[in-house]
Tab-separated table of C-alpha atoms in Angstrom:
chain	number	residue	atom	x	y	z
A	1	MET	CA	-103.880	-40.720	16.206
A	2	LEU	CA	-101.451	-43.216	15.607
A	3	PRO	CA	-98.418	-40.720	14.865
A	4	TYR	CA	-98.964	-39.084	18.288
A	5	PHE	CA	-98.204	-42.355	20.334
A	6	LYS	CA	-94.580	-42.824	20.036
A	7	LYS	CA	-94.855	-46.242	21.823
A	8	TYR	CA	-97.266	-47.728	19.524
A	9	THR	CA	-95.270	-46.493	16.449
A	10	ILE	CA	-92.075	-48.223	17.874
A	11	TYR	CA	-94.531	-51.323	17.950
A	12	VAL	CA	-95.164	-51.109	14.494
A	13	CYS	CA	-91.790	-50.740	13.177
A	14	ILE	CA	-90.992	-54.201	15.450
A	15	ILE	CA	-93.994	-55.796	13.754
A	16	ALA	CA	-92.577	-54.704	10.374
A	17	VAL	CA	-89.079	-55.849	10.803
A	18	ALA	CA	-89.789	-59.108	12.850
A	19	LEU	CA	-92.293	-60.636	9.832
A	20	PRO	CA	-89.318	-60.874	7.231
A	21	VAL	CA	-86.566	-61.771	9.773
A	22	ILE	CA	-88.392	-64.777	11.342
A	23	THR	CA	-89.493	-66.039	7.889
A	24	SER	CA	-85.915	-65.467	6.682
A	25	THR	CA	-84.123	-67.411	9.756
A	26	VAL	CA	-86.898	-70.417	9.290
A	27	TYR	CA	-86.281	-70.524	5.532
A	28	SER	CA	-82.118	-70.405	6.596
A	29	LEU	CA	-82.414	-73.197	8.925
A	30	ALA	CA	-84.815	-75.492	6.628
A	31	TYR	CA	-82.870	-74.755	3.398
A	32	GLY	CA	-79.523	-73.979	4.448
A	33	GLN	CA	-79.062	-70.812	2.436
A	34	ILE	CA	-80.052	-67.151	3.098
A	35	MET	CA	-83.595	-65.995	1.655
A	36	ALA	CA	-82.513	-62.969	0.188
A	37	SER	CA	-79.258	-64.634	-1.822
A	38	SER	CA	-81.932	-64.839	-4.831
A	39	PHE	CA	-83.976	-62.344	-6.328
A	40	SER	CA	-87.227	-64.037	-5.739
A	41	GLY	CA	-86.385	-64.443	-2.160
A	42	MET	CA	-85.401	-60.689	-1.612
A	43	LEU	CA	-88.997	-59.392	-3.306
A	44	ILE	CA	-90.451	-61.822	-0.655
A	45	GLU	CA	-88.557	-60.244	2.170
A	46	ILE	CA	-89.496	-56.571	0.829
A	47	ALA	CA	-93.307	-57.918	0.718
A	48	LEU	CA	-93.124	-59.299	4.370
A	49	LEU	CA	-91.966	-55.881	5.454
A	50	PHE	CA	-94.621	-54.026	3.620
A	51	LEU	CA	-96.940	-56.838	4.988
A	52	GLY	CA	-96.006	-56.559	8.583
A	53	MET	CA	-96.362	-52.459	8.554
A	54	ILE	CA	-99.992	-52.955	7.410
A	55	ILE	CA	-100.687	-55.568	10.267
A	56	GLY	CA	-98.890	-53.338	12.781
A	57	PHE	CA	-100.246	-50.310	11.676
A	58	ASN	CA	-103.886	-51.611	11.772
A	59	ILE	CA	-103.559	-52.871	15.233
A	60	PHE	CA	-102.043	-50.058	16.557
A	61	GLU	CA	-104.145	-47.546	14.891
A	62	ARG	CA	-107.217	-48.984	16.498
A	63	LYS	CA	-105.287	-49.194	19.825
A	64	ALA	CA	-104.389	-45.235	19.502
A	65	GLU	CA	-107.826	-44.248	18.361
A	66	ALA	CA	-109.469	-46.500	21.413
A	67	LYS	CA	-107.281	-44.849	23.796
A	68	THR	CA	-107.815	-41.378	22.510
A	69	SER	CA	-111.688	-41.935	22.582
A	70	ALA	CA	-111.146	-43.348	26.212
A	71	LEU	CA	-109.325	-40.197	27.429
A	72	LEU	CA	-111.656	-37.910	25.978
A	73	ALA	CA	-115.004	-39.785	27.102
A	74	THR	CA	-113.826	-38.871	30.611
A	75	TYR	CA	-114.607	-35.129	29.471
A	76	ASN	CA	-117.330	-35.622	27.109
A	77	ASP	CA	-119.272	-38.196	28.516
A	78	ALA	CA	-118.415	-38.066	32.505
A	79	CYS	CA	-118.005	-34.467	32.367
A	80	ASP	CA	-114.965	-34.458	34.070
A	81	PRO	CA	-112.557	-31.798	32.658
A	82	GLU	CA	-110.052	-32.306	35.438
A	83	LYS	CA	-109.464	-35.791	34.716
A	84	LEU	CA	-108.881	-35.137	31.145
A	85	VAL	CA	-106.443	-32.554	31.922
A	86	HIS	CA	-104.430	-34.636	34.134
A	87	ASP	CA	-104.969	-38.260	32.375
A	88	GLY	CA	-104.409	-36.458	28.637
A	89	ALA	CA	-101.705	-34.284	29.360
A	90	GLN	CA	-98.696	-36.720	27.591
A	91	LEU	CA	-100.937	-37.204	24.381
A	92	ALA	CA	-101.479	-33.546	24.150
A	93	SER	CA	-97.624	-32.768	24.543
A	94	ASN	CA	-97.109	-35.114	21.926
A	95	ILE	CA	-98.942	-33.711	19.279
A	96	SER	CA	-97.105	-30.646	17.595
A	97	PHE	CA	-97.860	-28.157	15.153
A	98	PRO	CA	-98.792	-28.179	12.584
A	99	CYS	CA	-101.078	-31.267	13.310
A	100	ASN	CA	-103.549	-33.232	11.312
A	101	GLU	CA	-107.063	-33.342	11.844
A	102	SER	CA	-107.140	-36.012	14.317
A	103	GLY	CA	-104.667	-34.232	16.324
A	104	ALA	CA	-106.598	-31.058	16.078
A	105	TRP	CA	-109.928	-33.235	17.091
A	106	TYR	CA	-108.186	-34.196	20.415
A	107	LEU	CA	-106.545	-31.024	21.056
A	108	SER	CA	-109.774	-28.824	20.736
A	109	THR	CA	-111.069	-30.833	23.465
A	110	TYR	CA	-108.309	-30.948	25.503
A	111	ALA	CA	-107.978	-27.207	25.316
A	112	GLN	CA	-111.892	-26.984	26.335
A	113	ALA	CA	-111.239	-28.593	29.324
A	114	LEU	CA	-108.367	-26.690	30.142
A	115	LEU	CA	-110.536	-23.347	29.917
A	116	GLU	CA	-112.731	-25.451	32.266
A	117	VAL	CA	-110.051	-25.643	35.116
A	118	GLY	CA	-108.704	-22.297	34.246
A	119	ARG	CA	-105.571	-22.472	32.221
A	120	ILE	CA	-106.523	-20.212	29.567
A	121	ASP	CA	-103.122	-19.026	28.297
A	122	GLU	CA	-102.384	-22.859	27.539
A	123	ALA	CA	-106.024	-23.101	25.804
A	124	GLN	CA	-104.863	-19.950	23.551
A	125	LYS	CA	-101.661	-21.619	22.784
A	126	ILE	CA	-103.560	-24.545	21.258
A	127	TYR	CA	-106.100	-22.459	19.293
A	128	ASP	CA	-103.115	-20.804	17.891
A	129	GLY	CA	-101.577	-23.651	16.844
A	130	ILE	CA	-104.546	-25.075	15.047
A	131	GLU	CA	-105.315	-21.924	13.346
A	132	HIS	CA	-101.548	-22.462	11.970
A	133	SER	CA	-102.433	-26.212	11.209
A	134	ILE	CA	-105.266	-25.072	9.082
A	135	GLU	CA	-102.870	-22.388	7.042
A	136	ALA	CA	-100.146	-24.770	6.799
A	137	ALA	CA	-102.439	-27.874	5.316
A	138	ARG	CA	-102.023	-27.982	1.583
A	139	LYS	CA	-105.368	-29.515	-0.080
A	140	PRO	CA	-108.642	-27.714	1.224
A	141	GLU	CA	-110.408	-30.536	2.384
A	142	ALA	CA	-107.142	-31.230	4.824
A	143	LYS	CA	-107.659	-27.355	5.544
A	144	ALA	CA	-111.687	-27.921	6.109
A	145	GLY	CA	-111.060	-31.114	8.045
A	146	THR	CA	-108.740	-29.160	10.820
A	147	LEU	CA	-111.136	-26.228	10.803
A	148	VAL	CA	-114.266	-28.287	11.487
A	149	ASN	CA	-112.353	-29.389	14.814
A	150	LEU	CA	-111.950	-25.754	15.799
A	151	VAL	CA	-115.318	-24.504	15.848
A	152	PRO	CA	-116.413	-25.588	19.185
A	153	LEU	CA	-113.362	-24.150	20.920
A	154	SER	CA	-113.864	-20.712	18.804
A	155	GLU	CA	-117.260	-20.899	20.170
A	156	LYS	CA	-115.699	-20.848	23.801
A	157	MET	CA	-112.747	-18.383	22.734
A	158	ARG	CA	-114.064	-16.119	19.980
A	159	THR	CA	-116.898	-13.635	19.234
A	160	LEU	CA	-120.035	-14.811	17.739
A	161	ASP	CA	-119.279	-12.790	14.599
A	162	GLU	CA	-115.527	-14.369	14.431
A	163	THR	CA	-117.002	-18.018	15.191
A	164	ILE	CA	-119.416	-17.415	12.048
A	165	SER	CA	-116.674	-16.301	10.134
A	166	LEU	CA	-114.827	-19.389	10.755
A	167	ILE	CA	-117.605	-21.608	9.749
A	168	GLU	CA	-118.149	-19.808	6.421
A	169	LYS	CA	-114.466	-20.451	5.884
A	170	GLY	CA	-114.863	-23.782	6.313
A	171	LEU	CA	-117.953	-23.868	3.808
A	172	ASP	CA	-116.015	-22.073	1.162
A	173	LEU	CA	-113.407	-24.721	1.741
A	174	LEU	CA	-115.741	-27.450	1.096
A	175	ARG	CA	-117.454	-25.960	-1.922
A	176	GLY	CA	-117.399	-28.278	-4.745
A	177	GLN	CA	-116.011	-31.212	-2.411
A	178	THR	CA	-118.285	-34.625	-2.850
A	179	SER	CA	-116.580	-37.005	-0.529
A	180	GLY	CA	-118.428	-38.943	2.443
A	181	ALA	CA	-115.973	-36.958	4.652
A	182	ALA	CA	-116.682	-33.379	3.138
A	183	THR	CA	-120.634	-33.991	3.291
A	184	GLU	CA	-120.387	-35.003	6.811
A	185	ARG	CA	-118.451	-31.831	7.488
A	186	ARG	CA	-120.511	-29.723	5.582
A	187	ALA	CA	-123.704	-30.983	7.434
A	188	TYR	CA	-121.896	-29.886	10.619
A	189	LEU	CA	-120.926	-26.453	9.598
A	190	ASN	CA	-124.144	-26.145	8.515
A	191	SER	CA	-126.126	-27.200	11.655
A	192	GLN	CA	-123.699	-24.738	13.339
A	193	LYS	CA	-124.203	-21.738	11.266
A	194	MET	CA	-128.008	-22.129	11.753
A	195	VAL	CA	-127.298	-22.116	15.625
A	196	PHE	CA	-124.953	-19.148	15.750
A	197	ASP	CA	-127.266	-17.329	13.111
A	198	ALA	CA	-130.003	-17.511	15.491
A	199	ARG	CA	-128.127	-16.417	18.453
A	200	LYS	CA	-127.012	-13.546	16.346
A	201	LYS	CA	-130.334	-12.575	15.371
A	202	GLY	CA	-131.768	-12.995	19.009
A	203	ASP	CA	-134.414	-15.114	17.592
A	204	LEU	CA	-134.970	-16.642	21.153
A	205	HIS	CA	-137.554	-19.059	19.774
A	206	ASP	CA	-135.451	-20.473	16.886
A	207	VAL	CA	-132.432	-20.710	19.584
A	208	VAL	CA	-134.701	-22.684	22.131
A	209	LYS	CA	-135.609	-25.449	19.009
A	210	LEU	CA	-132.150	-25.904	18.105
A	211	ASP	CA	-130.688	-26.037	21.337
A	212	GLU	CA	-133.360	-28.668	22.195
A	213	VAL	CA	-132.424	-30.715	19.510
A	214	VAL	CA	-128.940	-31.217	20.374
A	215	LYS	CA	-129.686	-31.249	24.030
A	216	THR	CA	-132.508	-34.151	23.896
A	217	ASN	CA	-130.115	-36.226	21.029
A	218	PRO	CA	-128.163	-39.411	22.744
A	219	GLY	CA	-125.609	-39.093	19.645
A	220	TYR	CA	-124.088	-36.062	21.161
A	221	PRO	CA	-121.757	-35.983	23.782
A	222	MET	CA	-123.156	-35.447	27.253
A	223	ARG	CA	-121.093	-32.534	27.933
A	224	VAL	CA	-122.407	-30.812	24.895
A	225	ARG	CA	-126.182	-31.814	25.643
A	226	VAL	CA	-125.762	-30.061	28.994
A	227	GLU	CA	-123.915	-26.874	27.090
A	228	TYR	CA	-126.869	-27.084	25.028
A	229	ALA	CA	-129.186	-27.084	28.145
A	230	TRP	CA	-127.402	-24.279	29.572
A	231	ASN	CA	-127.935	-22.066	26.811
A	232	GLU	CA	-131.675	-22.855	26.315
A	233	GLY	CA	-132.412	-22.266	29.921
A	234	SER	CA	-130.623	-18.760	29.496
A	235	ALA	CA	-132.862	-18.271	26.316
A	236	PHE	CA	-136.030	-19.124	28.415
A	237	TYR	CA	-135.062	-16.873	30.992
A	238	ARG	CA	-134.725	-14.021	28.771
A	239	LEU	CA	-138.143	-15.290	27.340
A	240	GLY	CA	-139.612	-14.936	30.789
A	241	ASN	CA	-140.590	-18.911	30.766
A	242	LYS	CA	-139.174	-19.786	34.514
A	243	GLU	CA	-140.652	-23.292	34.403
A	244	ALA	CA	-138.800	-24.142	31.115
A	245	GLU	CA	-135.726	-22.506	32.629
A	246	ARG	CA	-136.084	-24.724	35.496
A	247	GLU	CA	-136.222	-27.946	33.422
A	248	ASN	CA	-132.997	-26.837	31.611
A	249	LEU	CA	-131.200	-25.956	34.828
A	250	ALA	CA	-132.203	-29.178	36.399
A	251	PHE	CA	-130.880	-31.160	33.265
A	252	VAL	CA	-127.393	-29.571	33.839
A	253	ILE	CA	-127.047	-30.335	37.323
A	254	GLU	CA	-128.051	-33.845	37.040
A	255	HIS	CA	-125.668	-34.306	34.017
A	256	GLY	CA	-123.099	-32.178	33.881
A	257	GLY	CA	-120.840	-33.698	36.307
A	258	SER	CA	-117.731	-30.956	37.650
A	259	LEU	CA	-118.307	-28.770	34.723
A	260	LYS	CA	-118.345	-24.925	36.075
A	261	LEU	CA	-121.969	-24.995	34.352
A	262	VAL	CA	-123.370	-26.897	37.154
A	263	GLY	CA	-122.383	-24.342	40.049
A	264	GLN	CA	-124.210	-21.683	37.978
A	265	ALA	CA	-126.885	-23.595	37.381
A	266	GLN	CA	-127.566	-24.367	41.121
A	267	THR	CA	-127.132	-20.678	41.854
A	268	ARG	CA	-129.818	-19.702	39.164
A	269	LEU	CA	-132.175	-22.547	40.325
A	270	ALA	CA	-132.211	-21.229	43.878
A	271	ALA	CA	-132.580	-17.924	43.014
A	272	LEU	CA	-136.134	-19.052	40.982
């Protein structure tokens, strides 16, 4: 995420330049000659420049990741889409298309928050931009990495068939790749395909089982768990199991913060 934090990028450059400048200044004061006047001294300054870049990058990449995670947590964990839309607008505007995988990760979540507050046109622009980024990426693994982040947004903005098609495209891109990242992406896409295939087939018992796995797993963001609880409750409604539906609606209301699903769950629960 570092390239999207302009201030942090400037700090990296300052650290990179400062290290050889300070060292050269101290050397000149100590020995009375310019450090770069010798070939070995020039090599040392170049090495210090690269060392400064590495140090600065490591420091501010972590800061950028922490800042991004904190912004996304307002929506993913606290279920407050308006706060992410407000606080995360500057970072979203810093990400241009085509973007990389980390940019797509942030923007996909940001676009989902935009949908929550009714800013559909802006969310659509982000969807189109991520699609463009997938096509612009040269390597199949880079395409797949960006595509994976589009799946949750596709679920909310495209048909079930279109989302399944997107997942299958991602699996095709990952075919034959054995890296750890590729393995994780493949596992995610396969799990999502199971969920969407079950929904497409209308197999409500499978839908309930798959939704329950996500809803009860603390490894998932609370927002995602709430969304799956709503889907599970909807499946139980169609199965005629009011008690199980009521339990899932209560989960949505208790944990859903300011998500729109909370109001829908309250209305439905009152009707039971």
